[in-house]
Amino acid sequence: MAAGALTREGGEDAFRRLFRFYRQRDASDLRGVVDFSAPGGQVFRSQLSISSVSDQDAYRAGLQPVSQWKAYGLRGYPGFIFIPNPFLPGCQRHWVKQCLKLYPEKPNVCNLDLHMAPEKTTDLWGQSKEQLRRKGSSKREPRSLLEKLRWVTLGYHYNWDTKKYSANHHTPFPSDLAFLSEQVAAACGFRGFQAQAGILNYYHFDSSLGIHVDESELDHSRPLLSFSFGQSSIFLLGGVKREEAPTAMFMHSGDIMVMSGFSRLLYHAVPRVLPNPEGTALPSCLNQHLSSDLPVGSVIEHSSEEDWQVCAKYLQSSRINMTIRQVLAEGQKFPEESGTNGKGQVPSEDSYHENSKAKRHKPNTV
């Protein structure tokens, strides 16, 4: 059955039916997937707040001047903004390296903490880089620790058991990522956005992200920012109920999504990761080199060729997504909770991600 027919069918949990449709490895009918590189139909141009971000600050964040960005909205989804790759040449590499080399480091939290001793997860990069660099195409090769990474949390660490954040489980939010997020939020009309929590998701070709709503933040007036790097994916954006059929769209390397207003609390999911549509091992935007002349105060760092070789090998079969949130409104505090001790902050291995192996052993959790 084609995706369009499934959508028209409606009824009980239309979102789940479309999720399953796009999850199929042989799903060949992608005609209904919105492609923002060729906008039309329900896609329209969206206005940005160009004067809110100086060209200098955009350059410092590794972004083109906001006047050169293209931004789109979707009819029926007020507050949703899609920005196809606004990064300057070579700057995506910085964020990929940070997500693989720096952000998984302690005191940040990752899924491997659930079943590994702390000393085993202190240097995932160092333990994985040689194995990744030498990696061939055989599926029988053991996976490196970096390839076993599914998520990392930053800032206020999300408690997957209680589905809450708390004041006593917080580590400093990375300053470079905060600066990038603040510029993107300001360009979309949200000046004063504070990057307080981040969830980094690491996908492979057999990964998906279950149907969910991001509602644990105490301030829903602030947007949710999403940055994608590496291989492409299909993203499903639904309604306030799962009975509403979602809209499917492609997300490619460098693309940014902003969910605000009405769209801030909608169901969404990633049913499938797709090979780069250009047909090459990596998207061409990741093969671009960084300018040797970075602006004063730039948060972007040059990656060594050795580091990038490791990142590039990882991305040949993977996708990285960063979602950034403001948890508290200005001056807001967390409510007092009895018995919180900062423990129990990591979920079961696949309570957020789904993958084919896990599904054979566990019931569906979404």
Coordinates of C-alpha atoms in Angstrom, one line a residue:
M1 CA 0.0 0.0 0.0
A2 CA 1.4 3.5 -0.9
A3 CA 2.0 6.1 1.8
G4 CA -0.8 8.2 0.4
A5 CA -3.4 5.5 0.8
L6 CA -2.3 4.9 4.4
T7 CA -2.7 8.6 5.1
R8 CA -6.2 8.7 3.7
E9 CA -7.2 5.7 5.7
G10 CA -6.9 7.6 9.0
G11 CA -8.5 5.9 12.0
E12 CA -6.7 4.5 15.0
D13 CA -3.1 5.5 15.3
A14 CA -2.4 6.6 11.8
F15 CA 1.0 7.8 12.9
R16 CA 2.0 4.2 13.8
R17 CA 0.9 2.9 10.4
L18 CA 3.0 5.5 8.5
F19 CA 5.9 4.9 10.8
R20 CA 5.8 1.2 10.0
F21 CA 5.5 2.0 6.3
Y22 CA 8.6 4.1 6.2
R23 CA 10.4 1.8 8.5
Q24 CA 10.3 -1.0 6.0
R25 CA 13.7 -1.6 4.5
D26 CA 12.3 -2.1 1.0
A27 CA 9.9 0.9 1.1
S28 CA 10.3 2.3 -2.4
D29 CA 7.4 4.7 -2.4
L30 CA 9.0 7.9 -1.2
R31 CA 7.0 10.2 -3.5
G32 CA 5.0 11.5 -0.6
V33 CA 8.1 12.7 1.3
V34 CA 8.5 16.5 1.4
D35 CA 11.9 17.5 -0.1
F36 CA 12.8 21.0 0.9
S37 CA 15.5 21.2 -1.8
A38 CA 12.6 21.3 -4.3
P39 CA 9.8 23.0 -2.3
G40 CA 6.2 23.1 -3.5
G41 CA 2.7 22.0 -2.5
Q42 CA 2.3 22.5 1.3
V43 CA 5.7 24.1 1.6
F44 CA 6.0 27.9 1.7
R45 CA 8.9 30.4 2.3
S46 CA 9.2 31.5 5.8
Q47 CA 10.5 34.9 7.0
L48 CA 13.5 35.2 9.3
S49 CA 14.6 37.9 11.7
I50 CA 17.6 39.0 9.7
S51 CA 18.5 42.0 11.8
S52 CA 18.6 39.9 15.0
V53 CA 21.9 38.2 14.1
S54 CA 24.9 40.2 12.9
D55 CA 26.9 38.8 10.0
Q56 CA 29.9 38.6 12.4
D57 CA 28.0 36.5 15.0
A58 CA 26.7 34.2 12.2
Y59 CA 30.3 33.8 11.0
R60 CA 31.5 33.1 14.6
A61 CA 28.9 30.3 14.8
G62 CA 30.0 28.9 11.4
L63 CA 26.9 30.0 9.6
Q64 CA 26.2 32.0 6.5
P65 CA 24.7 35.5 7.0
V66 CA 21.1 35.1 7.9
S67 CA 20.1 37.1 4.8
Q68 CA 21.4 34.2 2.7
W69 CA 19.5 31.4 4.5
K70 CA 16.4 29.9 3.0
A71 CA 13.7 29.0 5.5
Y72 CA 10.4 27.2 4.9
G73 CA 7.2 26.5 6.7
L74 CA 4.6 23.8 6.3
R75 CA 0.9 24.5 5.9
G76 CA -1.0 23.1 8.9
Y77 CA 2.1 23.3 11.1
P78 CA 2.3 26.9 12.4
G79 CA 5.6 27.5 14.2
F80 CA 7.5 24.8 12.3
I81 CA 10.6 26.2 10.4
F82 CA 12.9 24.2 8.2
I83 CA 16.3 25.7 7.2
P84 CA 18.3 23.7 4.6
N85 CA 22.0 23.7 5.4
P86 CA 23.0 27.3 6.3
F87 CA 26.5 26.3 7.5
L88 CA 29.6 27.8 6.0
P89 CA 31.9 25.3 4.1
G90 CA 33.7 23.0 6.4
C91 CA 31.9 24.1 9.5
Q92 CA 29.7 21.0 9.9
R93 CA 32.9 19.0 10.6
H94 CA 33.4 20.9 13.8
W95 CA 30.0 19.8 15.2
V96 CA 30.5 16.2 14.1
K97 CA 33.9 16.1 15.8
Q98 CA 32.4 17.6 19.0
C99 CA 29.6 15.0 19.0
L100 CA 32.0 12.1 18.7
K101 CA 35.1 13.3 20.5
L102 CA 34.2 15.9 23.1
Y103 CA 30.5 15.8 24.1
P104 CA 30.4 12.1 25.1
E105 CA 33.1 12.8 27.7
K106 CA 32.3 12.9 31.4
P107 CA 30.6 14.6 33.2
N108 CA 28.1 14.3 30.3
V109 CA 25.9 11.2 30.4
C110 CA 25.5 8.5 27.7
N111 CA 23.6 5.2 27.1
L112 CA 26.8 3.2 27.7
D113 CA 26.8 4.4 31.4
L114 CA 23.9 2.0 31.9
H115 CA 26.0 -1.2 31.7
M116 CA 29.6 -0.1 31.8
A117 CA 31.8 1.0 34.7
P118 CA 32.7 4.8 34.6
E119 CA 36.4 4.1 33.9
K120 CA 35.3 2.2 30.8
T121 CA 33.5 5.2 29.3
T122 CA 35.9 8.0 30.0
D123 CA 37.6 8.1 26.6
L124 CA 35.2 6.6 24.0
W125 CA 37.1 8.4 21.2
G126 CA 40.5 7.2 22.3
Q127 CA 39.2 3.6 22.6
S128 CA 37.5 3.7 19.2
K129 CA 39.5 5.8 16.8
E130 CA 42.0 3.1 15.6
Q131 CA 39.2 0.5 15.2
L132 CA 37.1 2.9 13.3
R133 CA 39.9 4.0 11.0
R134 CA 40.7 0.5 10.1
K135 CA 37.1 -0.6 9.7
G136 CA 36.2 -2.5 6.6
S137 CA 32.8 -3.2 5.1
S138 CA 32.3 -6.6 6.9
K139 CA 29.3 -6.7 9.3
R140 CA 31.1 -9.3 11.3
E141 CA 33.7 -6.9 12.6
P142 CA 33.1 -6.0 16.3
R143 CA 31.6 -2.5 16.8
S144 CA 33.7 0.1 18.5
L145 CA 32.3 1.9 21.6
L146 CA 31.5 5.0 19.5
E147 CA 29.4 2.8 17.2
K148 CA 27.5 1.6 20.3
L149 CA 26.7 5.1 21.3
R150 CA 23.0 5.9 21.1
W151 CA 22.5 9.1 23.0
V152 CA 24.4 11.7 25.1
T153 CA 22.7 14.3 27.3
L154 CA 24.1 17.8 28.0
G155 CA 23.3 20.5 30.5
Y156 CA 20.2 19.5 32.5
H157 CA 20.4 15.8 32.0
Y158 CA 17.1 14.2 31.1
N159 CA 15.8 11.5 33.5
W160 CA 14.5 8.8 31.2
D161 CA 12.6 7.0 34.0
T162 CA 10.7 10.0 35.4
K163 CA 10.7 11.9 32.1
K164 CA 11.8 15.0 34.0
Y165 CA 14.8 17.3 34.4
S166 CA 16.0 18.4 37.9
A167 CA 18.2 21.0 39.4
N168 CA 20.6 18.5 41.0
H169 CA 21.5 16.7 37.8
H170 CA 23.2 19.4 35.7
T171 CA 26.6 19.9 34.2
P172 CA 27.9 22.9 32.2
F173 CA 26.4 23.2 28.8
P174 CA 29.0 23.4 26.0
S175 CA 29.6 27.1 25.2
D176 CA 30.1 26.6 21.4
L177 CA 26.8 24.7 21.0
A178 CA 25.0 27.3 23.2
F179 CA 26.3 30.1 20.9
L180 CA 25.2 28.3 17.8
S181 CA 21.8 27.6 19.2
E182 CA 21.3 31.2 20.4
Q183 CA 22.1 32.6 16.9
V184 CA 19.7 30.2 15.2
A185 CA 16.9 30.9 17.7
A186 CA 17.4 34.6 17.3
A187 CA 17.2 34.3 13.5
C188 CA 13.9 32.6 13.9
G189 CA 12.5 35.3 16.2
F190 CA 13.4 33.9 19.6
R191 CA 16.0 36.4 21.0
G192 CA 17.2 35.6 24.5
F193 CA 16.9 31.8 23.9
Q194 CA 19.1 29.9 26.5
A195 CA 20.5 26.6 25.5
Q196 CA 20.0 24.6 28.8
A197 CA 19.6 21.0 27.8
G198 CA 20.7 18.9 24.8
I199 CA 20.0 15.4 23.6
L200 CA 22.4 14.0 21.0
N201 CA 21.1 11.0 19.0
Y202 CA 23.4 8.7 17.1
Y203 CA 21.8 6.7 14.3
H204 CA 22.9 3.9 12.0
F205 CA 21.1 2.5 9.0
D206 CA 19.1 0.1 11.2
S207 CA 18.2 2.8 13.7
S208 CA 14.9 4.7 14.2
L209 CA 13.5 7.1 16.8
G210 CA 10.1 6.2 18.3
I211 CA 7.0 8.3 18.2
H212 CA 7.1 10.9 21.0
V213 CA 6.4 14.5 22.1
D214 CA 9.1 16.6 23.8
E215 CA 7.1 18.1 26.6
S216 CA 9.3 17.7 29.7
E217 CA 10.7 21.2 29.5
L218 CA 9.0 23.5 31.9
D219 CA 8.9 26.4 29.4
H220 CA 7.1 25.5 26.1
S221 CA 7.2 29.0 24.8
R222 CA 10.8 28.5 23.8
P223 CA 11.6 26.5 20.6
L224 CA 13.1 23.1 20.1
L225 CA 16.1 23.2 17.8
S226 CA 17.3 20.2 15.8
F227 CA 20.6 19.9 13.8
S228 CA 21.4 16.9 11.6
F229 CA 24.8 15.7 10.2
G230 CA 25.8 12.8 8.1
Q231 CA 23.5 10.4 6.3
S232 CA 19.9 11.5 5.6
S233 CA 16.7 10.4 7.3
I234 CA 12.9 10.6 7.0
F235 CA 11.3 12.7 9.7
L236 CA 7.6 12.4 10.6
L237 CA 5.8 15.4 12.0
G238 CA 2.3 14.6 13.3
G239 CA -0.4 16.3 15.3
V240 CA -1.4 16.6 18.9
K241 CA -2.9 13.1 18.8
R242 CA -1.4 9.9 17.3
E243 CA -4.6 9.4 15.3
E244 CA -3.5 12.2 13.1
A245 CA -1.5 11.1 10.1
P246 CA 2.0 12.7 10.0
T247 CA 3.8 14.5 7.2
A248 CA 7.0 12.9 6.1
M249 CA 10.0 15.0 5.1
F250 CA 13.7 14.4 4.2
M251 CA 16.4 15.7 6.5
H252 CA 19.9 16.0 5.0
S253 CA 23.3 16.9 6.5
G254 CA 23.4 20.4 7.8
D255 CA 19.6 20.9 7.9
I256 CA 18.1 22.7 10.9
M257 CA 14.5 22.3 12.1
V258 CA 12.8 24.6 14.6
M259 CA 9.6 23.5 16.4
S260 CA 7.9 26.4 18.1
G261 CA 4.4 27.6 19.0
F262 CA 1.7 25.1 17.9
S263 CA 4.3 22.8 16.5
R264 CA 6.3 22.7 19.7
L265 CA 4.2 19.9 21.3
L266 CA 3.4 17.7 18.2
Y267 CA 4.2 14.0 17.9
H268 CA 7.2 13.2 15.8
A269 CA 9.6 10.4 15.0
V270 CA 12.4 9.2 12.7
P271 CA 11.4 5.9 11.2
R272 CA 14.3 5.4 8.9
V273 CA 17.9 6.5 8.1
L274 CA 18.7 6.7 4.3
P275 CA 21.9 6.7 2.4
N276 CA 23.1 10.1 1.2
P277 CA 20.9 10.7 -1.9
E278 CA 23.9 11.9 -3.9
G279 CA 25.1 8.3 -4.1
T280 CA 28.5 9.0 -2.5
A281 CA 29.8 7.7 0.8
L282 CA 29.4 11.2 2.4
P283 CA 27.3 14.2 1.3
S284 CA 29.4 16.7 -0.7
C285 CA 28.9 19.4 2.0
L286 CA 31.0 17.3 4.4
N287 CA 33.8 17.1 1.9
Q288 CA 34.3 20.8 2.0
H289 CA 37.3 22.2 3.8
L290 CA 37.2 24.9 6.5
S291 CA 38.5 28.3 5.7
S292 CA 41.9 28.9 7.1
D293 CA 40.9 32.5 8.1
L294 CA 38.3 32.1 10.9
P295 CA 36.8 35.3 12.4
V296 CA 37.9 36.6 15.8
G297 CA 35.9 34.8 18.5
S298 CA 34.8 32.0 16.3
V299 CA 33.5 28.9 18.2
I300 CA 34.6 26.7 15.2
E301 CA 37.9 24.9 15.5
H302 CA 39.9 23.3 12.8
S303 CA 39.8 19.5 12.8
S304 CA 43.0 17.6 12.2
E305 CA 43.0 15.4 9.1
E306 CA 43.5 12.5 11.4
D307 CA 40.4 13.3 13.5
W308 CA 38.3 13.9 10.4
Q309 CA 39.3 10.6 8.9
V310 CA 37.8 8.9 12.0
C311 CA 34.6 11.1 11.8
A312 CA 34.2 10.4 8.1
K313 CA 34.5 6.7 8.5
Y314 CA 31.9 6.8 11.3
L315 CA 29.5 8.9 9.2
Q316 CA 29.6 6.6 6.2
S317 CA 26.9 4.5 7.9
S318 CA 25.6 6.9 10.5
R319 CA 23.7 10.1 11.2
I320 CA 24.1 12.5 14.2
N321 CA 21.3 14.7 15.5
M322 CA 21.5 17.4 18.1
T323 CA 18.3 18.7 19.8
I324 CA 18.7 21.7 22.0
R325 CA 16.1 23.0 24.5
Q326 CA 15.5 25.7 27.0
V327 CA 14.1 24.0 30.1
L328 CA 13.2 26.9 32.3
A329 CA 11.8 30.4 31.6
E330 CA 13.7 33.4 32.8
G331 CA 13.7 33.3 36.6
Q332 CA 11.8 30.0 36.8
K333 CA 13.0 27.3 39.1
F334 CA 12.3 23.6 39.3
P335 CA 9.5 22.5 41.7
E336 CA 10.7 20.9 44.9
E337 CA 10.7 17.1 44.7
S338 CA 11.2 14.7 47.5
G339 CA 13.7 11.9 47.2
T340 CA 15.6 13.2 44.1
N341 CA 19.2 12.3 44.4
G342 CA 20.3 12.6 40.8
K343 CA 20.3 8.8 40.3
G344 CA 18.4 6.7 37.9
Q345 CA 19.1 9.1 35.1
V346 CA 19.7 6.6 32.3
P347 CA 17.0 4.5 30.6
S348 CA 17.0 1.0 29.3
E349 CA 19.2 0.8 26.2
D350 CA 16.4 1.3 23.7
S351 CA 13.7 3.3 25.4
Y352 CA 14.4 6.2 23.1
H353 CA 16.0 4.5 20.0
E354 CA 14.6 1.5 18.2
N355 CA 16.7 -0.8 16.2
S356 CA 16.1 -4.1 14.5
K357 CA 18.1 -6.2 17.0
A358 CA 16.5 -4.7 20.0
K359 CA 13.0 -5.2 18.7
R360 CA 13.5 -8.9 18.4
H361 CA 14.2 -9.1 22.1
K362 CA 12.0 -6.5 23.6
P363 CA 8.4 -5.4 23.2
N364 CA 7.8 -2.1 21.4
T365 CA 8.2 0.8 23.7
V366 CA 6.6 3.6 21.7

